């Protein structure tokens, strides 16, 4: 493709900097030395070891070059940038293999969109394509890679001379690299990972703003979506991925897609900026000028397909200059005018322009070429995209708050409604309890995010369903009693109008077990409507916990895994006085894992392989429920003994299973489990790192855990 002849991103400063160093035509020096191969080469740059002959009239026959008749006219370079020229450049280099073995290597031209590059010389691997570039369909390339690559091989202790013929309507950077095969493909994997992260960030931002627009219909998100998308496609074209994956056989479109996306990025950037900074309000004259400039850009886009590529490319680059001036001036003026959203806008462009500047300085040789400077444009673009998204969210939030304040000032009669709404939102925000809002028919109309945390449902799953529809329905008659009990409580609320507290069992979306929760229902009266507020919490807060100095408890637990969480919370609550929050969480998690192991592998006799298979097939919850209902296992209990004092905490957990080979599991390391890609079985390893002493009985169905609280 002739498109993306500049390794730049869309920006005025990027265009100016890159155009400056690409237009620079270097002088010539003396002849180049031989290039020694090695058995391991990782992107060795050879531009300063080759010699170049410029054919400004494109009249030198290839035979005279290949036969060495013009070798004395070749000169060495002092810069890898051959410039913006209509000349044909011949590149000569000698390859010497000093080893005693055949070396297979790749000659990579690290510029994805050169028009045509042709290789002369021998030996070359069989069926190797000698002519590459974006003027030919991508399927004709030697390697499925965005840059032209020539596979090569050199016999031991031999010297070979090769010639490259390069021509392009745009800039010609002579970025030649030598790679041995293994290192080349390792480089491809690393590069794909980095580009994957970069394009993944852009794609996530596109998807994020798309869904925000779908839910809010806010125009700013739609305009920003178009702007990010144009930047996304610009980078795809500029880095060669569009030609590789999207339009590998559309040579004409591939040639002209870069100036098209440069102009499209200008257009969408201007329209987005106009809306984002509210320029119609703050800079009405500049806003009108922007729309005039958008019209000129649209006109040029239509005309550019009828121009020579060189003219279309240069013109599109030059048109970014006034675009950038408009954008920077608008951002600076609104920032000085203390427009809130201008802060994110200027910071985001500062990161982007810093990336462009560092990349330009690297390309000009002022700073070193390394893994950071090589990706500064991508890093700058990613940061710019993220910051603009944050700024857009801040702008929407700010406008929302401003609108709320203005509406509050309109009428004293609406103050009460707005204060009620604010209190209602505060109830929802940050609450660990499940909060449901129901109409007078007890149909769910709203819920907070804790609904998903505790029961697995989203609001869309339950909207306009009656609360009785999410009560636990097991296979016995207890479920009918549960529905009758809750209906009685709802009737009491209707009759008395007073808040009512009770406990009940609710179903969970993904777990086939009941979850007992404490419920509170009460009426909430608005001006014209009455709604029912229901709060659901796993258990009441035990305020006496802080007064306990020592405690001993013996518990007997059934085989519902939900009880493992409740029990582990209960018997570790007192540790808050002696352990940090993180340490307390580690103890609680370890105890919970051991209890779960006692239920699954002990009482329910689920083997490691059975659990692995069920997890892999995605039906573990159904498999677990069948074991819980199996007459052989359903009556078995887990015994939990707990002792706590100011000096230590001890737990003893005993199941009624057959036991297991605990020594084998105690000897495993987390590295071994990671290497084996084991998805479960890590509870014992986690417990080893948390407790000071761990002891199993000989059978393996009882474990004792001790953690000292007072090290002194």
GROMACS .gro file of C-alpha atoms in nm, residues 6 11 19 109 219 230 238 269 416 515 641:
model
   11
    6UNK     CA    1   0.471   0.782   0.756
   11UNK     CA    2  -0.197   1.472   1.479
   19UNK     CA    3   0.732   1.497   0.748
  109UNK     CA    4   1.218  -0.439   0.573
  219UNK     CA    5  -2.459   1.252   2.171
  230UNK     CA    6  -1.125   0.660   1.286
  238UNK     CA    7  -0.044   0.277   0.927
  269UNK     CA    8  -1.190   1.503   1.599
  416UNK     CA    9  -3.854   1.765   4.863
  515UNK     CA   10  -2.952  -1.891   5.059
  641UNK     CA   11  -1.430  -2.716   6.659
   0.00000   0.00000   0.00000
